[in-house]
Amino acid sequence: MPASAHHQRVLIYAASGARLEALKEALVGIGMRGLRAEASIEGSLQEARPDGAIVDASVSPASALALCRELLKATSNDLPILLILAAGDTCTLSHARSLGVREFAEHPSTPEVLALRFQGLLRAETAIELPETDRRTADAGGRDGLTGLSNRPSFLEGMDAVIARARAAGHMAALLYLDIDRFKAVNDALGHAAGDVLLQHVARILEDQVRATDLVHAGGSVMLSDASRLGGDEFTVLLSKVSQPEHAGDVARRILLAMRDPIFADGYQLAATASIGIAIFPQDGHDPETLLRCADLAMYAAKAEGRGRYRFYRPSMGALHHRRLEVEQHLRGALERNELAVHYQPRVDLGADEICAVEALVRWHSPALGEVQPREFIPIAEESGLIVSIGDWVLETACHQLHRWREEGLEALRLSVNISSRQFASCDVLRTVTDILRRTRVEPHALELEVTERLMLGADEGTALALRDLRGIGVTIALDDFGTGYSSLSSITRYPLDVLKIDRSIAAEVEADPAAESIVSAIVTLARSLGLGVVAEGVDAPGQAHVLMRLGCEELQGFLVTPALDADALAAFCRDWRGIAECTGPDATSDIG
Ligand code: C2E
Ligand code: MG
Ligand code: MG
């Protein structure tokens, strides 16, 4: 690759002429030259002899991917490419990764940022280049310079050969796709030297396992395996013959086991884990690209299920992935298209036998997908960052509504709103909340924010301070879904809280399961000693209500009272309220204790 930065040439495939010009200008700013990618790849490459390419896949991903494939093919995978993706387009991301693209940026990014990212990519590529002589042997041997494993081109070649042989002989082959968990964090925190040691360590583990596999299974069930590093922290193990898919699972299990030993890298002791996805030829695919994509999807599933594990590819992973993308795509813009609404579920104060508060719950009716449940779209909104604007909108809409209700005579009604951890992480919550309260003329003490234990567990100083500040202005804080596995007593005492909301899974079991009953009674005791209120949520049967009241829960929320209602129906419900006995049967109030 030509070296001098002043002459570095960058092929650009942009979504519009304007974006092309902006990028060119930004590249000039760092001493590079941008060239428009021609329709003919051959022509582009021969004339331009580029050092790399910036390809915008945010508008038409399919043609951008086709271009990447051609560019990589024509250069034997030797062209660094920065791919620009529409935010959240994980489908194109995983496809591009399977082609060999290793650097990505989200649209919209400023041209300056893109240019700098690209410069970083070129630096990284040249940094791992070996001295000229070594490089030649490395290339000749199809080896990865850092780890000595097969590199991507030789992996792809090997895979073609393995598939051809398996097809001819009529046996199965397996592809294991391994990705180190949180590798970027290690690299960023401990530096590239430590990152390199970790990569080399993983490579040795794979080599050992491959060798062991060949020895143990020389009798015929598994043979002729090979380990490769595709780039970054992605590795593959190719098992050229397996008599049962489970044998590939055995290999994966041994790799994960070997990774448990601590590693000493650059003066640090690391405990790294990895996630592995497995695809089987021929059941999951007949060509390298498909198998890689399947193994990649399975690897993502392993990560989603908690990392440090392996998963076989299942067609449902593709469908789930597809549904996720579909939901995300339609959720983008749902706010602007007025597809969201807020419904309100009342909370009953058992002592006063009154509706004391309502919880705001977002609802989404998508013209394309129909009614989508918050349990499905809220996690997607959180992952894609959309939750910040949705959450602000819910807060503002619900506060407006509360103000209206209070003017209409429901003066004592309070409001509780769910706040996601992303809202804490990405913006100034205190500012947002005070602004909204001021605009909607709602007093702070009428508002409660519901946060989850997960927020508390991952909480940093900033979150604790934000919670404290919010409480400082009079807003109360409730810990939602309490008692569901993440329970950490220290987080309850460490962070400022006012209310514990007992998760609905506990309410559901409290009638039948004595263990659930003792959990509730422990929570009530704990809450009392810390001076916190206790709300039972998800109460949907009279029997549950009786037990919860007897155990000392102060407030109750659930289908037994009513599901969430729209604003008008909620106001009517409050006016017609005749007491909890209407819901639980006549003997319930005597249970309050
Ligand atoms: P959550 O905050 O724990 O809300 C309570 C959920 O339990 C609501 O589901 C409610 O409809 C449901 N529920 C209430 N009573 C019963 C019952 O008796 N039986 C059963 N089976 N379920 C009951 P929903 O509305 O589907 O919301 C699910 C979750 O989505 C919420 O759980 C919350 O974590 C999240 N969510 C909803 N709206 C928002 C929002 O505006 N912002 C954020 N960040 N999260 C939200
Ligand atoms: Mg809640
Ligand atoms: Mg809850």
Short mmCIF file of C-alpha atoms in Angstrom, two decimals, residues 105-562:
data_model
loop_
_atom_site.label_atom_id
_atom_site.label_comp_id
_atom_site.label_asym_id
_atom_site.label_seq_id
_atom_site.Cartn_x
_atom_site.Cartn_y
_atom_site.Cartn_z
CA ALA A 105 -19.77 4.58 11.09
CA GLU A 106 -23.38 5.54 11.70
CA HIS A 107 -25.28 7.94 9.51
CA PRO A 108 -25.50 10.82 10.23
CA SER A 109 -21.86 11.53 11.03
CA THR A 110 -20.19 14.77 9.99
CA PRO A 111 -17.77 14.53 7.03
CA GLU A 112 -14.96 15.57 9.38
CA VAL A 113 -15.66 12.69 11.74
CA LEU A 114 -15.85 10.26 8.84
CA ALA A 115 -12.53 11.47 7.47
CA LEU A 116 -10.88 11.03 10.86
CA ARG A 117 -12.38 7.58 11.32
CA PHE A 118 -11.03 6.63 7.94
CA GLN A 119 -7.59 7.96 8.77
CA GLY A 120 -7.68 5.87 11.95
CA LEU A 121 -8.58 2.80 9.92
CA LEU A 122 -5.62 3.27 7.57
CA ARG A 123 -3.30 3.76 10.55
CA ALA A 124 -4.57 0.60 12.20
CA GLU A 125 -4.09 -1.38 9.01
CA THR A 126 -0.53 -0.21 8.51
CA ALA A 127 0.28 -0.65 12.20
CA ILE A 128 -0.24 -4.39 12.08
CA GLU A 129 1.69 -4.72 8.85
CA LEU A 130 4.90 -6.64 9.27
CA PRO A 131 8.27 -5.64 7.84
CA GLU A 132 8.34 -6.15 4.10
CA THR A 133 10.11 -9.53 4.16
CA ASP A 134 7.91 -11.01 6.87
CA ARG A 135 4.90 -9.64 5.13
CA ARG A 136 5.72 -11.50 1.99
CA THR A 137 6.04 -14.80 3.82
CA ALA A 138 2.90 -13.99 5.76
CA ASP A 139 1.02 -13.31 2.56
CA ALA A 140 2.45 -16.32 0.86
CA GLY A 141 1.40 -18.52 3.75
CA GLY A 142 -2.03 -16.90 4.01
CA ARG A 143 -1.28 -16.12 7.64
CA ASP A 144 -2.49 -13.36 9.90
CA GLY A 145 0.51 -11.28 11.00
CA LEU A 146 -0.45 -10.90 14.64
CA THR A 147 -1.57 -14.40 15.53
CA GLY A 148 -0.13 -16.67 12.87
CA LEU A 149 -3.55 -18.16 12.21
CA SER A 150 -4.97 -18.35 8.69
CA ASN A 151 -6.08 -14.96 7.48
CA ARG A 152 -9.40 -14.13 5.91
CA PRO A 153 -8.53 -14.86 2.27
CA SER A 154 -7.03 -18.20 3.11
CA PHE A 155 -9.97 -18.97 5.41
CA LEU A 156 -12.41 -18.29 2.55
CA GLU A 157 -10.38 -20.47 0.22
CA GLY A 158 -10.24 -23.23 2.82
CA MET A 159 -13.94 -22.98 3.32
CA ASP A 160 -14.64 -23.35 -0.38
CA ALA A 161 -12.51 -26.48 -0.40
CA VAL A 162 -14.14 -27.91 2.74
CA ILE A 163 -17.61 -27.35 1.34
CA ALA A 164 -16.70 -28.92 -1.99
CA ARG A 165 -15.26 -31.98 -0.27
CA ALA A 166 -18.19 -32.33 2.16
CA ARG A 167 -20.64 -32.02 -0.70
CA ALA A 168 -18.83 -34.68 -2.74
CA ALA A 169 -18.53 -37.07 0.20
CA GLY A 170 -22.00 -36.30 1.55
CA HIS A 171 -20.93 -35.39 5.09
CA MET A 172 -21.45 -32.44 7.40
CA ALA A 173 -19.01 -29.63 8.15
CA ALA A 174 -19.20 -27.00 10.87
CA LEU A 175 -18.22 -23.37 11.18
CA LEU A 176 -17.59 -21.85 14.60
CA TYR A 177 -17.57 -18.07 14.73
CA LEU A 178 -16.00 -16.61 17.84
CA ASP A 179 -16.06 -13.04 19.03
CA ILE A 180 -14.35 -11.89 22.23
CA ASP A 181 -16.85 -10.32 24.63
CA ARG A 182 -16.32 -6.61 25.23
CA PHE A 183 -13.01 -6.65 23.39
CA LYS A 184 -13.28 -3.01 22.52
CA ALA A 185 -13.55 -2.13 26.20
CA VAL A 186 -10.35 -4.06 26.98
CA ASN A 187 -8.58 -2.40 24.12
CA ASP A 188 -9.76 1.08 25.08
CA ALA A 189 -9.13 0.64 28.78
CA LEU A 190 -5.85 -1.25 28.81
CA GLY A 191 -4.35 -0.25 25.49
CA HIS A 192 -3.59 -1.98 22.23
CA ALA A 193 -0.62 -3.91 23.58
CA ALA A 194 -2.90 -5.70 26.05
CA GLY A 195 -5.48 -6.16 23.31
CA ASP A 196 -2.86 -7.79 21.08
CA VAL A 197 -1.79 -10.17 23.83
CA LEU A 198 -5.40 -11.17 24.34
CA LEU A 199 -5.84 -11.84 20.61
CA GLN A 200 -2.70 -13.95 20.55
CA HIS A 201 -3.85 -15.83 23.62
CA VAL A 202 -7.19 -16.67 22.01
CA ALA A 203 -5.37 -17.77 18.88
CA ARG A 204 -3.26 -20.22 20.92
CA ILE A 205 -6.40 -21.63 22.56
CA LEU A 206 -8.00 -22.18 19.17
CA GLU A 207 -4.87 -23.83 17.81
CA ASP A 208 -4.68 -26.14 20.80
CA GLN A 209 -8.29 -27.11 20.50
CA VAL A 210 -7.99 -27.64 16.77
CA ARG A 211 -5.00 -29.91 17.30
CA ALA A 212 -6.77 -31.80 20.09
CA THR A 213 -9.84 -32.16 17.92
CA ASP A 214 -7.88 -33.64 15.06
CA LEU A 215 -6.17 -36.09 17.41
CA VAL A 216 -9.22 -37.17 19.36
CA HIS A 217 -11.43 -37.52 16.37
CA ALA A 218 -8.88 -38.90 13.96
CA GLY A 219 -11.08 -42.00 13.99
CA GLY A 220 -13.52 -40.16 11.81
CA SER A 221 -16.11 -38.02 13.59
CA VAL A 222 -14.27 -34.72 13.23
CA MET A 223 -11.16 -34.08 11.20
CA LEU A 224 -8.97 -31.55 9.50
CA SER A 225 -9.92 -28.44 11.33
CA ASP A 226 -8.43 -25.02 10.90
CA ALA A 227 -8.54 -21.82 12.93
CA SER A 228 -8.48 -18.35 11.39
CA ARG A 229 -8.59 -14.75 12.44
CA LEU A 230 -10.93 -12.83 10.21
CA GLY A 231 -9.87 -9.48 11.59
CA GLY A 232 -10.43 -7.49 14.76
CA ASP A 233 -11.47 -9.86 17.53
CA GLU A 234 -13.29 -12.27 15.23
CA PHE A 235 -12.06 -15.79 14.84
CA THR A 236 -13.37 -18.89 13.11
CA VAL A 237 -12.79 -22.58 13.50
CA LEU A 238 -13.66 -24.72 10.54
CA LEU A 239 -14.36 -28.40 11.17
CA SER A 240 -14.19 -30.07 7.81
CA LYS A 241 -16.07 -33.19 8.84
CA VAL A 242 -18.47 -33.74 11.70
CA SER A 243 -20.65 -36.80 12.05
CA GLN A 244 -23.06 -34.97 14.36
CA PRO A 245 -23.57 -31.25 14.92
CA GLU A 246 -23.07 -31.85 18.67
CA HIS A 247 -19.38 -32.52 18.04
CA ALA A 248 -19.05 -28.90 16.99
CA GLY A 249 -20.75 -28.00 20.27
CA ASP A 250 -18.09 -30.03 22.14
CA VAL A 251 -15.33 -28.09 20.45
CA ALA A 252 -17.03 -24.79 21.33
CA ARG A 253 -17.45 -25.88 24.93
CA ARG A 254 -13.76 -26.77 25.21
CA ILE A 255 -12.73 -23.41 23.76
CA LEU A 256 -14.91 -21.53 26.25
CA LEU A 257 -13.57 -23.65 29.09
CA ALA A 258 -9.97 -22.93 28.10
CA MET A 259 -10.75 -19.23 28.04
CA ARG A 260 -11.61 -19.29 31.74
CA ASP A 261 -7.94 -19.35 32.70
CA PRO A 262 -6.80 -15.84 33.51
CA ILE A 263 -4.45 -14.16 31.08
CA PHE A 264 -1.59 -11.86 31.93
CA ALA A 265 -1.32 -9.13 29.37
CA ASP A 266 0.93 -6.13 29.53
CA GLY A 267 0.96 -6.18 33.33
CA TYR A 268 -2.77 -6.77 33.70
CA GLN A 269 -4.64 -9.88 34.63
CA LEU A 270 -7.57 -10.31 32.29
CA ALA A 271 -10.54 -12.60 32.50
CA ALA A 272 -11.94 -12.61 29.00
CA THR A 273 -14.91 -14.56 27.73
CA ALA A 274 -16.12 -15.11 24.20
CA SER A 275 -19.36 -15.86 22.43
CA ILE A 276 -19.51 -18.51 19.73
CA GLY A 277 -22.05 -19.09 16.98
CA ILE A 278 -22.13 -22.36 15.07
CA ALA A 279 -23.42 -23.05 11.57
CA ILE A 280 -23.57 -26.49 9.99
CA PHE A 281 -23.13 -27.41 6.33
CA PRO A 282 -25.42 -28.37 4.61
CA GLN A 283 -28.40 -27.78 6.89
CA ASP A 284 -27.76 -24.07 7.49
CA GLY A 285 -26.27 -23.09 4.15
CA HIS A 286 -24.36 -24.25 1.10
CA ASP A 287 -21.88 -21.44 0.56
CA PRO A 288 -19.31 -19.63 2.69
CA GLU A 289 -21.24 -16.38 2.78
CA THR A 290 -24.47 -17.92 4.03
CA LEU A 291 -22.71 -20.06 6.60
CA LEU A 292 -20.76 -17.07 7.88
CA ARG A 293 -23.94 -15.05 8.19
CA CYS A 294 -25.71 -17.87 10.05
CA ALA A 295 -22.78 -18.36 12.41
CA ASP A 296 -22.67 -14.59 12.95
CA LEU A 297 -26.39 -14.47 13.82
CA ALA A 298 -25.91 -17.38 16.22
CA MET A 299 -22.97 -15.56 17.79
CA TYR A 300 -25.19 -12.51 18.32
CA ALA A 301 -27.82 -14.73 19.91
CA ALA A 302 -25.15 -16.10 22.27
CA LYS A 303 -24.21 -12.53 23.20
CA ALA A 304 -27.83 -11.53 23.67
CA GLU A 305 -28.35 -14.47 26.00
CA GLY A 306 -25.61 -13.25 28.28
CA ARG A 307 -22.24 -13.81 26.51
CA GLY A 308 -19.63 -16.44 27.35
CA ARG A 309 -21.62 -19.21 25.66
CA TYR A 310 -22.18 -20.88 22.30
CA ARG A 311 -25.32 -21.23 20.23
CA PHE A 312 -26.20 -23.24 17.16
CA TYR A 313 -27.80 -21.26 14.37
CA ARG A 314 -31.58 -21.64 14.24
CA PRO A 315 -33.72 -20.28 11.41
CA SER A 316 -35.80 -18.47 14.05
CA MET A 317 -32.72 -16.36 14.78
CA GLY A 318 -33.01 -14.94 11.31
CA ALA A 319 -36.74 -14.37 11.81
CA LEU A 320 -36.25 -12.80 15.26
CA HIS A 321 -33.49 -10.64 13.90
CA HIS A 322 -35.72 -9.67 11.03
CA ARG A 323 -38.64 -8.81 13.33
CA ARG A 324 -36.32 -6.72 15.48
CA LEU A 325 -35.14 -4.76 12.49
CA GLU A 326 -38.68 -4.33 11.29
CA VAL A 327 -39.85 -3.04 14.66
CA GLU A 328 -36.92 -0.70 14.89
CA GLN A 329 -37.45 0.60 11.39
CA HIS A 330 -41.11 1.38 12.03
CA LEU A 331 -40.42 2.79 15.47
CA ARG A 332 -38.12 5.36 13.89
CA GLY A 333 -40.48 8.20 13.09
CA ALA A 334 -43.43 6.72 15.01
CA LEU A 335 -43.34 9.75 17.29
CA GLU A 336 -43.47 12.21 14.39
CA ARG A 337 -46.26 10.21 12.76
CA ASN A 338 -48.32 10.39 15.96
CA GLU A 339 -48.50 6.64 16.40
CA LEU A 340 -47.69 6.68 20.10
CA ALA A 341 -50.12 7.27 22.93
CA VAL A 342 -49.92 7.25 26.71
CA HIS A 343 -52.31 5.20 28.81
CA TYR A 344 -52.62 5.34 32.57
CA GLN A 345 -52.98 2.59 35.13
CA PRO A 346 -54.24 3.59 38.59
CA ARG A 347 -52.55 2.76 41.88
CA VAL A 348 -54.74 2.32 44.93
CA ASP A 349 -53.69 3.53 48.38
CA LEU A 350 -55.14 0.79 50.56
CA GLY A 351 -55.04 2.80 53.79
CA ALA A 352 -57.15 5.66 52.44
CA ASP A 353 -58.89 3.37 49.94
CA GLU A 354 -58.30 5.95 47.22
CA ILE A 355 -56.70 6.15 43.80
CA CYS A 356 -53.54 8.01 44.71
CA ALA A 357 -51.51 7.83 41.53
CA VAL A 358 -51.39 6.66 37.94
CA GLU A 359 -48.52 5.03 36.04
CA ALA A 360 -47.98 6.35 32.52
CA LEU A 361 -47.52 3.45 30.07
CA VAL A 362 -46.68 4.08 26.45
CA ARG A 363 -48.77 2.44 23.72
CA TRP A 364 -47.86 2.04 20.06
CA HIS A 365 -50.21 1.36 17.24
CA SER A 366 -48.20 0.96 14.05
CA PRO A 367 -50.17 1.07 10.80
CA ALA A 368 -47.81 -1.56 9.40
CA LEU A 369 -47.32 -3.88 12.38
CA GLY A 370 -50.52 -3.33 14.36
CA GLU A 371 -50.43 -3.12 18.15
CA VAL A 372 -46.85 -3.67 19.36
CA GLN A 373 -46.32 -4.38 23.07
CA PRO A 374 -43.96 -2.20 25.14
CA ARG A 375 -42.22 -5.36 26.31
CA GLU A 376 -41.17 -5.85 22.70
CA PHE A 377 -40.42 -2.33 21.53
CA ILE A 378 -39.04 -0.66 24.67
CA PRO A 379 -35.88 -2.84 24.72
CA ILE A 380 -35.40 -2.10 21.01
CA ALA A 381 -35.93 1.61 21.66
CA GLU A 382 -33.36 1.40 24.44
CA GLU A 383 -30.77 -0.31 22.30
CA SER A 384 -31.20 2.05 19.38
CA GLY A 385 -31.28 5.18 21.52
CA LEU A 386 -34.82 6.05 20.37
CA ILE A 387 -35.93 5.73 24.00
CA VAL A 388 -34.53 9.16 24.80
CA SER A 389 -36.95 11.05 22.57
CA ILE A 390 -39.82 8.64 23.26
CA GLY A 391 -39.22 8.84 27.01
CA ASP A 392 -39.14 12.65 26.98
CA TRP A 393 -42.34 12.70 25.00
CA VAL A 394 -44.10 10.33 27.40
CA LEU A 395 -42.98 12.44 30.35
CA GLU A 396 -44.17 15.67 28.79
CA THR A 397 -47.49 14.22 27.55
CA ALA A 398 -48.26 12.64 30.93
CA CYS A 399 -47.35 15.81 32.86
CA HIS A 400 -49.62 17.87 30.60
CA GLN A 401 -52.38 15.39 31.27
CA LEU A 402 -51.82 15.45 35.00
CA HIS A 403 -52.07 19.23 35.01
CA ARG A 404 -55.38 19.01 33.14
CA TRP A 405 -56.78 16.39 35.52
CA ARG A 406 -55.77 18.40 38.54
CA GLU A 407 -57.55 21.43 37.12
CA GLU A 408 -60.60 19.27 36.51
CA GLY A 409 -60.79 18.40 40.19
CA LEU A 410 -58.58 15.33 40.61
CA GLU A 411 -56.26 17.41 42.81
CA ALA A 412 -54.64 14.67 44.83
CA LEU A 413 -53.65 12.51 41.86
CA ARG A 414 -49.93 11.88 41.43
CA LEU A 415 -48.12 10.61 38.33
CA SER A 416 -45.46 7.99 37.93
CA VAL A 417 -43.36 7.65 34.77
CA ASN A 418 -40.88 4.95 33.74
CA ILE A 419 -37.40 6.26 32.99
CA SER A 420 -34.91 4.11 31.16
CA SER A 421 -31.23 3.98 32.02
CA ARG A 422 -30.42 5.29 28.55
CA GLN A 423 -32.17 8.52 29.49
CA PHE A 424 -29.86 8.82 32.47
CA ALA A 425 -26.79 8.03 30.42
CA SER A 426 -27.33 10.24 27.41
CA CYS A 427 -28.76 13.47 28.66
CA ASP A 428 -29.12 15.79 31.55
CA VAL A 429 -32.17 14.19 33.22
CA LEU A 430 -32.44 16.85 35.88
CA ARG A 431 -32.59 19.59 33.25
CA THR A 432 -35.11 17.71 31.10
CA VAL A 433 -37.36 16.96 34.07
CA THR A 434 -37.28 20.49 35.49
CA ASP A 435 -37.96 21.97 32.03
CA ILE A 436 -40.94 19.70 31.50
CA LEU A 437 -42.32 20.35 34.98
CA ARG A 438 -42.05 24.08 34.41
CA ARG A 439 -43.67 23.96 30.99
CA THR A 440 -46.55 21.78 32.16
CA ARG A 441 -46.96 23.58 35.51
CA VAL A 442 -46.77 20.39 37.55
CA GLU A 443 -45.24 20.59 41.04
CA PRO A 444 -42.25 18.24 41.45
CA HIS A 445 -43.76 16.36 44.38
CA ALA A 446 -46.64 15.23 42.14
CA LEU A 447 -44.16 13.29 40.01
CA GLU A 448 -42.54 9.92 40.67
CA LEU A 449 -39.93 8.40 38.39
CA GLU A 450 -39.68 4.61 38.12
CA VAL A 451 -36.20 3.26 37.59
CA THR A 452 -35.16 -0.37 37.39
CA GLU A 453 -32.66 -2.31 39.42
CA ARG A 454 -30.54 -2.67 36.34
CA LEU A 455 -30.00 1.08 36.31
CA MET A 456 -28.94 0.89 39.96
CA LEU A 457 -26.57 -1.99 39.37
CA GLY A 458 -24.80 -0.32 36.50
CA ALA A 459 -25.04 3.02 38.22
CA ASP A 460 -22.07 5.32 38.33
CA GLU A 461 -21.56 8.38 40.45
CA GLY A 462 -23.35 10.46 37.83
CA THR A 463 -26.54 8.44 38.13
CA ALA A 464 -26.50 8.57 41.92
CA LEU A 465 -26.02 12.32 41.76
CA ALA A 466 -28.81 12.73 39.21
CA LEU A 467 -31.17 10.73 41.43
CA ARG A 468 -30.17 12.79 44.42
CA ASP A 469 -30.70 16.04 42.51
CA LEU A 470 -34.11 14.92 41.31
CA ARG A 471 -35.09 14.09 44.86
CA GLY A 472 -33.66 17.39 45.93
CA ILE A 473 -36.27 19.23 43.87
CA GLY A 474 -39.07 17.08 45.33
CA VAL A 475 -39.51 14.33 42.73
CA THR A 476 -39.85 10.86 44.29
CA ILE A 477 -38.04 7.78 43.00
CA ALA A 478 -39.52 4.28 42.80
CA LEU A 479 -37.54 1.12 42.19
CA ASP A 480 -39.54 -0.84 39.59
CA ASP A 481 -39.72 -4.61 39.07
CA PHE A 482 -38.14 -5.16 42.47
CA GLY A 483 -37.29 -8.70 43.49
CA THR A 484 -36.56 -10.13 40.06
CA GLY A 485 -33.12 -11.57 40.14
CA TYR A 486 -31.03 -8.46 39.96
CA SER A 487 -31.86 -7.74 43.58
CA SER A 488 -28.96 -6.17 45.27
CA LEU A 489 -29.54 -4.97 48.77
CA SER A 490 -26.55 -2.69 48.66
CA SER A 491 -28.01 -0.75 45.73
CA ILE A 492 -31.19 -0.11 47.68
CA THR A 493 -29.37 1.40 50.59
CA ARG A 494 -26.80 3.21 48.47
CA TYR A 495 -29.18 5.11 46.23
CA PRO A 496 -31.85 7.60 47.17
CA LEU A 497 -35.26 5.92 46.89
CA ASP A 498 -38.80 6.43 48.16
CA VAL A 499 -40.78 3.44 46.95
CA LEU A 500 -40.26 -0.24 46.09
CA LYS A 501 -42.54 -1.70 43.43
CA ILE A 502 -42.74 -5.46 43.86
CA ASP A 503 -42.51 -7.15 40.48
CA ARG A 504 -45.67 -8.61 39.05
CA SER A 505 -44.16 -12.09 38.77
CA ILE A 506 -44.12 -12.18 42.58
CA ALA A 507 -47.71 -11.00 42.90
CA ALA A 508 -48.71 -13.70 40.43
CA GLU A 509 -47.30 -16.42 42.66
CA VAL A 510 -48.11 -15.11 46.07
CA GLU A 511 -51.33 -17.11 46.38
CA ALA A 512 -49.90 -20.49 45.46
CA ASP A 513 -46.27 -20.30 46.48
CA PRO A 514 -45.24 -19.85 50.12
CA ALA A 515 -41.77 -18.78 48.94
CA ALA A 516 -43.30 -15.79 47.14
CA GLU A 517 -45.16 -14.94 50.32
CA SER A 518 -41.97 -14.87 52.34
CA ILE A 519 -40.29 -12.72 49.69
CA VAL A 520 -43.08 -10.17 49.97
CA SER A 521 -42.93 -10.17 53.72
CA ALA A 522 -39.15 -9.70 53.64
CA ILE A 523 -39.54 -6.82 51.20
CA VAL A 524 -42.15 -5.17 53.40
CA THR A 525 -39.92 -5.48 56.47
CA LEU A 526 -36.94 -4.14 54.57
CA ALA A 527 -38.96 -1.23 53.17
CA ARG A 528 -40.29 -0.29 56.60
CA SER A 529 -36.85 -0.30 58.14
CA LEU A 530 -35.57 1.97 55.35
CA GLY A 531 -38.64 4.19 55.45
CA LEU A 532 -39.75 3.28 51.92
CA GLY A 533 -43.26 2.76 50.56
CA VAL A 534 -44.26 -0.62 49.09
CA VAL A 535 -46.41 -1.04 46.00
CA ALA A 536 -47.55 -4.43 44.69
CA GLU A 537 -48.01 -4.35 40.92
CA GLY A 538 -49.54 -6.79 38.47
CA VAL A 539 -52.23 -7.85 40.92
CA ASP A 540 -54.89 -9.54 38.85
CA ALA A 541 -56.86 -11.78 41.24
CA PRO A 542 -58.75 -11.11 44.49
CA GLY A 543 -56.86 -13.88 46.28
CA GLN A 544 -53.52 -12.20 45.48
CA ALA A 545 -54.82 -8.89 46.80
CA HIS A 546 -55.90 -10.51 50.06
CA VAL A 547 -52.47 -12.01 50.70
CA LEU A 548 -50.62 -8.82 49.73
CA MET A 549 -52.77 -6.71 52.02
CA ARG A 550 -52.32 -9.11 54.90
CA LEU A 551 -48.55 -8.93 54.40
CA GLY A 552 -48.63 -5.16 54.69
CA CYS A 553 -48.38 -3.79 51.13
CA GLU A 554 -49.56 -0.22 51.20
CA GLU A 555 -50.52 0.26 47.59
CA LEU A 556 -51.79 -1.96 44.86
CA GLN A 557 -51.81 -1.79 41.06
CA GLY A 558 -53.04 -4.33 38.54
CA PHE A 559 -55.70 -5.67 36.20
CA LEU A 560 -57.79 -6.46 39.29
CA VAL A 561 -58.36 -2.72 39.61
CA THR A 562 -58.13 -2.02 35.88
#
